[in-house]
Short mmCIF file of C-alpha atoms in Angstrom, two decimals:
data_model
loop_
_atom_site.label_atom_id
_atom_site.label_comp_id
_atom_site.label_asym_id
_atom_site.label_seq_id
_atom_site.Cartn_x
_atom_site.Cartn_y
_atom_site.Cartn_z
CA UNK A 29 12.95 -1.63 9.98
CA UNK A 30 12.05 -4.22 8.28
CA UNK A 31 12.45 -6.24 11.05
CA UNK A 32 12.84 -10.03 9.68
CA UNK A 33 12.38 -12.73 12.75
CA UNK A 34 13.26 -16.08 11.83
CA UNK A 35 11.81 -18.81 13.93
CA UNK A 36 12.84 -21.90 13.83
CA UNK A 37 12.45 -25.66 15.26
CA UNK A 38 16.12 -26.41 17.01
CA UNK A 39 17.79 -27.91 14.00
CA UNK A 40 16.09 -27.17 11.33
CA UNK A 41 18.20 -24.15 10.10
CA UNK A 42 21.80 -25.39 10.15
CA UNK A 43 24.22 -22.72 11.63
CA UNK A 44 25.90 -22.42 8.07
CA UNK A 45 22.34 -21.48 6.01
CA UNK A 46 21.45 -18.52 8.94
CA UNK A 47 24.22 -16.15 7.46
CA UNK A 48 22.80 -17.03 3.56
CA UNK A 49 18.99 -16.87 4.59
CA UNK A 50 19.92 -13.47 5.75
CA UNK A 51 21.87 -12.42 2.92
CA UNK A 52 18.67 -13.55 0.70
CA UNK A 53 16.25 -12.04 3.37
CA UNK A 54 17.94 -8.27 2.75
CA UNK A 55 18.52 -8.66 -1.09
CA UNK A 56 14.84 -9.67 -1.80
CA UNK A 57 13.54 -6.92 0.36
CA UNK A 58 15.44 -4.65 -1.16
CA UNK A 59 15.22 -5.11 -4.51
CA UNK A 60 10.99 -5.80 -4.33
CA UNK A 61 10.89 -2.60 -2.25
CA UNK A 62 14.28 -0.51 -3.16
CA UNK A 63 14.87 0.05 0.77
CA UNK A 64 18.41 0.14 1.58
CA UNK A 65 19.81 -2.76 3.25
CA UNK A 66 21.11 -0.59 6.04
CA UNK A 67 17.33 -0.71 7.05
CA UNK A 68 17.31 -4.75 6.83
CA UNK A 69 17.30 -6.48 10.35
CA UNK A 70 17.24 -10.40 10.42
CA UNK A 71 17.14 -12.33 13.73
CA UNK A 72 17.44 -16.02 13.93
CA UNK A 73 15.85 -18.01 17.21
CA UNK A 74 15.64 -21.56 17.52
CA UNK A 75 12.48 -22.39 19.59
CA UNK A 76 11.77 -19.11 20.44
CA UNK A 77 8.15 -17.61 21.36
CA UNK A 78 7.97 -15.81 18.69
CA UNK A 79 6.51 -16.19 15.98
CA UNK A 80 4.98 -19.31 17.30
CA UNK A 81 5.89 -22.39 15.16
CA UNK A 82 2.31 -24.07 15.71
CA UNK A 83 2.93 -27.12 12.73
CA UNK A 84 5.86 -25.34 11.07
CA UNK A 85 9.24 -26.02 11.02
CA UNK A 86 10.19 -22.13 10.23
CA UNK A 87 8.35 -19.22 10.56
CA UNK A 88 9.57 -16.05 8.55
CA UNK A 89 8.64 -12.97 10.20
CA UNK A 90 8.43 -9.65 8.65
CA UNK A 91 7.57 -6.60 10.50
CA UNK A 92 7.99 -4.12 7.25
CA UNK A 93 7.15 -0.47 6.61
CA UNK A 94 3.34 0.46 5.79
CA UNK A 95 2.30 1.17 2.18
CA UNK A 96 4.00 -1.57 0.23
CA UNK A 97 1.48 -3.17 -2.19
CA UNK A 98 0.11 -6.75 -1.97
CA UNK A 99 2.22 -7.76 -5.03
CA UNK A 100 5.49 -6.78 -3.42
CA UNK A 101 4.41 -8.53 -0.04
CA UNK A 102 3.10 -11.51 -2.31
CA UNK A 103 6.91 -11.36 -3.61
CA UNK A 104 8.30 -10.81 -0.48
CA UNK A 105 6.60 -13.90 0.67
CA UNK A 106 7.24 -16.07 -1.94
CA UNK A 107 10.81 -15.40 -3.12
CA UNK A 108 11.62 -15.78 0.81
CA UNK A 109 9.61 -18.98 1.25
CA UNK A 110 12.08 -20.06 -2.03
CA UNK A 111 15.14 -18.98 0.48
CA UNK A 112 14.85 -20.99 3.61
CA UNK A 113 13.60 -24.13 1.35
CA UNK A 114 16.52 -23.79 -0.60
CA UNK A 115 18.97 -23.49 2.58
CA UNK A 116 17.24 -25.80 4.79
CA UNK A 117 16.28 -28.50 2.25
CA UNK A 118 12.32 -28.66 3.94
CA UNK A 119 9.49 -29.02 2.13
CA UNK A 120 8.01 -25.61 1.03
CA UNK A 121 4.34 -26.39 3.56
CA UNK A 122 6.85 -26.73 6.53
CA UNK A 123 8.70 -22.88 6.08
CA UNK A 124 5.95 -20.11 6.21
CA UNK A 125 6.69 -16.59 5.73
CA UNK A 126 4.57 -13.27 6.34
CA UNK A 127 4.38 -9.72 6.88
CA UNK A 128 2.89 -7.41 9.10
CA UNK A 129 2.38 -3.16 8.24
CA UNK A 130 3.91 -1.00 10.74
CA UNK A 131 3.72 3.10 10.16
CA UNK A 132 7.25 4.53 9.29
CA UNK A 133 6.20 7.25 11.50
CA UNK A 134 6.35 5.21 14.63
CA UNK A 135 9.74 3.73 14.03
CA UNK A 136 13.23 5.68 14.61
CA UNK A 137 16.78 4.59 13.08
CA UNK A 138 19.56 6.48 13.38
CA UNK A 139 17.92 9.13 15.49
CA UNK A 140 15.78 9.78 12.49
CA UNK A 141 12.07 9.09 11.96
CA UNK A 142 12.17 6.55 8.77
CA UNK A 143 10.78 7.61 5.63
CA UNK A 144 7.91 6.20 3.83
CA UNK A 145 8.23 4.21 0.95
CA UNK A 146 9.59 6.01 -1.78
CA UNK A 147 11.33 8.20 0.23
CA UNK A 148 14.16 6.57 1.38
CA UNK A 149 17.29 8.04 -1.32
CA UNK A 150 16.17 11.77 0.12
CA UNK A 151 16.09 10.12 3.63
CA UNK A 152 19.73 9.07 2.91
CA UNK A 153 20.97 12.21 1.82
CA UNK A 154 19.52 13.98 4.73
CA UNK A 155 20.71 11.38 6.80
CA UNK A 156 24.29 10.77 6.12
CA UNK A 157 24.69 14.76 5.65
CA UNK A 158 23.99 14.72 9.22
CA UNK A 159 26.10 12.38 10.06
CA UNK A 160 28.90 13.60 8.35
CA UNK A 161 28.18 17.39 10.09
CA UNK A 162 28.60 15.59 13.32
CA UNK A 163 31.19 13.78 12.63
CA UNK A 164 33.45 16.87 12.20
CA UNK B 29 -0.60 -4.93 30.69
CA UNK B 30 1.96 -2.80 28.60
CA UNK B 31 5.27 -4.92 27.28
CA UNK B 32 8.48 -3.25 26.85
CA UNK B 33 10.19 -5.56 24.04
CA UNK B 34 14.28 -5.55 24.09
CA UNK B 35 16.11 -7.15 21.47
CA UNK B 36 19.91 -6.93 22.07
CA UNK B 37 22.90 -9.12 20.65
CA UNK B 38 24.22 -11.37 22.54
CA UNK B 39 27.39 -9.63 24.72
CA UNK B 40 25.96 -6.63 23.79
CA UNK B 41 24.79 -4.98 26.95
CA UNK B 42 25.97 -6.20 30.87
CA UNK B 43 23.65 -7.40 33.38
CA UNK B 44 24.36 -4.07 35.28
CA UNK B 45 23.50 -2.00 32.45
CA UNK B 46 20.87 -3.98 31.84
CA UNK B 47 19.05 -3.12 34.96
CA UNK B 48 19.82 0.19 34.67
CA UNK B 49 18.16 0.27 31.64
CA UNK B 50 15.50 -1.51 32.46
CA UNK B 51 14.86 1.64 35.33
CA UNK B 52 15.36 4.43 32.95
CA UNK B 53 12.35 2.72 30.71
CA UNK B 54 10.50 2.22 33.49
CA UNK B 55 10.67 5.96 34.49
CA UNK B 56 10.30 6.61 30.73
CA UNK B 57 6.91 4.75 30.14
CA UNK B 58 5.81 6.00 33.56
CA UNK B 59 6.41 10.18 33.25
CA UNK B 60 5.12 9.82 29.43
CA UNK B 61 2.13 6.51 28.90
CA UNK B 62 1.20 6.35 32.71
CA UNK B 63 2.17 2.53 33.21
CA UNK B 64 5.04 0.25 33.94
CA UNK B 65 5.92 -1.72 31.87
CA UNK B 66 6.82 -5.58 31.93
CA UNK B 67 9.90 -6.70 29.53
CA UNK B 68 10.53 -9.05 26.92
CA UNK B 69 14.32 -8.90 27.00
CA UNK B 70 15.39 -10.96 24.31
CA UNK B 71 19.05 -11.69 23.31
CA UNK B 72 19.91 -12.44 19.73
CA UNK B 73 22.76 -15.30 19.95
CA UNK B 74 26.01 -15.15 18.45
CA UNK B 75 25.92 -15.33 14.48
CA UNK B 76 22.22 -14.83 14.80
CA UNK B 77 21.51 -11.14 13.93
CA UNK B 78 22.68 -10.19 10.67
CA UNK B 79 22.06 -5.87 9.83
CA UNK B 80 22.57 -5.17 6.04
CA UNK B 81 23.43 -9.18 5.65
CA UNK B 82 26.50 -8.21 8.06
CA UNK B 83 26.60 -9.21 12.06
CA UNK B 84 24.35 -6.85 13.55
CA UNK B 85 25.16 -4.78 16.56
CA UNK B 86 21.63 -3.38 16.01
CA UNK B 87 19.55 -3.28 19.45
CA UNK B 88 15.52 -2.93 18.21
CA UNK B 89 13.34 -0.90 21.54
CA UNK B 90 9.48 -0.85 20.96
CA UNK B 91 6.41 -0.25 23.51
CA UNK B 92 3.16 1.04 23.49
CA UNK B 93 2.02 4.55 23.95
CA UNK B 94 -1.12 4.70 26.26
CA UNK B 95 -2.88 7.18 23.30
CA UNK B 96 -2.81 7.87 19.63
CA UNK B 97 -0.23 9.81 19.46
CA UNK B 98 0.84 12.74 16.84
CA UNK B 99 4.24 12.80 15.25
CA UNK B 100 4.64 16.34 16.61
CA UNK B 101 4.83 13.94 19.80
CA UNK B 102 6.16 10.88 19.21
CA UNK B 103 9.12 11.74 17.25
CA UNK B 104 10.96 13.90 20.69
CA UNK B 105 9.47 10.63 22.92
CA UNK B 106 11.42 8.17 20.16
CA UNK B 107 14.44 10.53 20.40
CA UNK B 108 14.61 10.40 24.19
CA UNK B 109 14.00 6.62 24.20
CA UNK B 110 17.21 6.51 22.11
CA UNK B 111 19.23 8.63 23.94
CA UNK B 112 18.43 6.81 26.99
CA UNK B 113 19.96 3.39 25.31
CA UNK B 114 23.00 5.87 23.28
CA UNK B 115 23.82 6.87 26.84
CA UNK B 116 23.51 3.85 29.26
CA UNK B 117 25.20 1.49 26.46
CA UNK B 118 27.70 3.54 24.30
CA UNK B 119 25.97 2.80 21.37
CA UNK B 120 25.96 5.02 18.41
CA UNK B 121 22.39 6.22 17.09
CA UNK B 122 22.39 4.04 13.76
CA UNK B 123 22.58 1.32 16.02
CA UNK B 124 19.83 1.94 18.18
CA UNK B 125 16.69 1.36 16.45
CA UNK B 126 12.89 2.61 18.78
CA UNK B 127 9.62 2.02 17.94
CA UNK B 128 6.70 3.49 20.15
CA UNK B 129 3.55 1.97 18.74
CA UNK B 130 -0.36 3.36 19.39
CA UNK B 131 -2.18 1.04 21.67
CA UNK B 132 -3.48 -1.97 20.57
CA UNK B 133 -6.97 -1.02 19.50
#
């Protein structure tokens, strides 16, 4: 988590643009939120049900961690939008991108319940430590 | 009706582990929520699913619980629903990624 779904119209996001649109999908999140890319999912569906394309040509999905603040989700949003119009070569009203909140408590990586925001570099530690214990 | 969503990489997981898995979360949300679920099993295509910009072998589990639940409870029910993927697919744990949501309200 975050879990980035990108929906698209078959077509509109050539095969070569999905691996950069991800690339920009995990940077952006990470620096506006400092979350380590390790946590950064990004799916690519042509046609798919979800999120439903309605007039759109993409649809940017974000299911992120709660307590991020509306600026960083305004930045999230917009710096992304930037992304798949720059890739794609759309207009910026046929790409739109959102978020939705979802509790770090309810989500588990790694065998680990995530951390909340803020947390994360102590999360690491604690997390890799393990790791390395059971890897010996 | 409760949905159990799936999202696997393409190649990822056989159609006989597949159903197996499909009955070990059926059993799961059974013994713990009270329900059965139905599935959204969705495959990620090749050179779709990127983890940490790189191809992702991440699989991403989430349902419902049938209550609000505490983390004293949900974190062991999150650990079990990973262990049941760890062990029918022979993934590791970082790439197994659960989510058990409260119900919708």
């Amino acid at each position: 988590m975050p879990l980035y779904i990108c929906n698209a119209k078959a077509g509109a996001v050539p095969e070569n643009a999905k691996a950069k649109i991800a690339e920009d999908v995990t940077r952006i999140h990470c620096e506006v939120t400092d979350a380590p890319p390790t946590f950064v999912h990004v799916f690519h569906f042509a046609d798919g049900p979800m999120p439903p394309l309605g007039d759109k040509q993409v649809m940017l999905y974000g299911q992120i961690r709660h307590g991020r603040t509306d600026d960083q989700k305004a930045e999230i949003v917009s710096q992304m939008q930037a992304s798949v119009v720059e890739h794609t070569g759309l207009a910026p009203e046929a790409v739109h991108v959102f978020t939705t909140d979802t509790p770090a408590s309810w989500v588990m990586e790694g065998g680990d319940i995530l951390p909340e925001p803020g947390e994360e570099d102590e999360w690491l530690e604690r997390h890799n430590a393990k790791n390395h214990a059971k890897a010996k | 009706m409760s949905t159990c969503m799936c999202v696997v990489q393409e190649g990822q997981i056989s159609a006989q582990t597949e159903e197996a898995l499909r009955n070990d979360l059926v059993a799961f949300a059974s013994q713990h929520f009270g329900y059965v679920p139905q599935f959204n099993w969705i495959v990620v295509g090749k050179g779709n699913g990127f983890t940490a910009a790189q191809p992702s072998n991440s699989v991403i589990v989430s349902m419902p619980a049938d209550r609000k639940l505490p983390l004293s409870e949900r974190e062991p029910l999150l650990r079990e629903l990973g262990d049941i993927w760890i062990n029918r697919s022979g993934l590791t744990g970082n790439e197994v990624v659960t989510v058990i949501t409260d119900p919708p309200a």
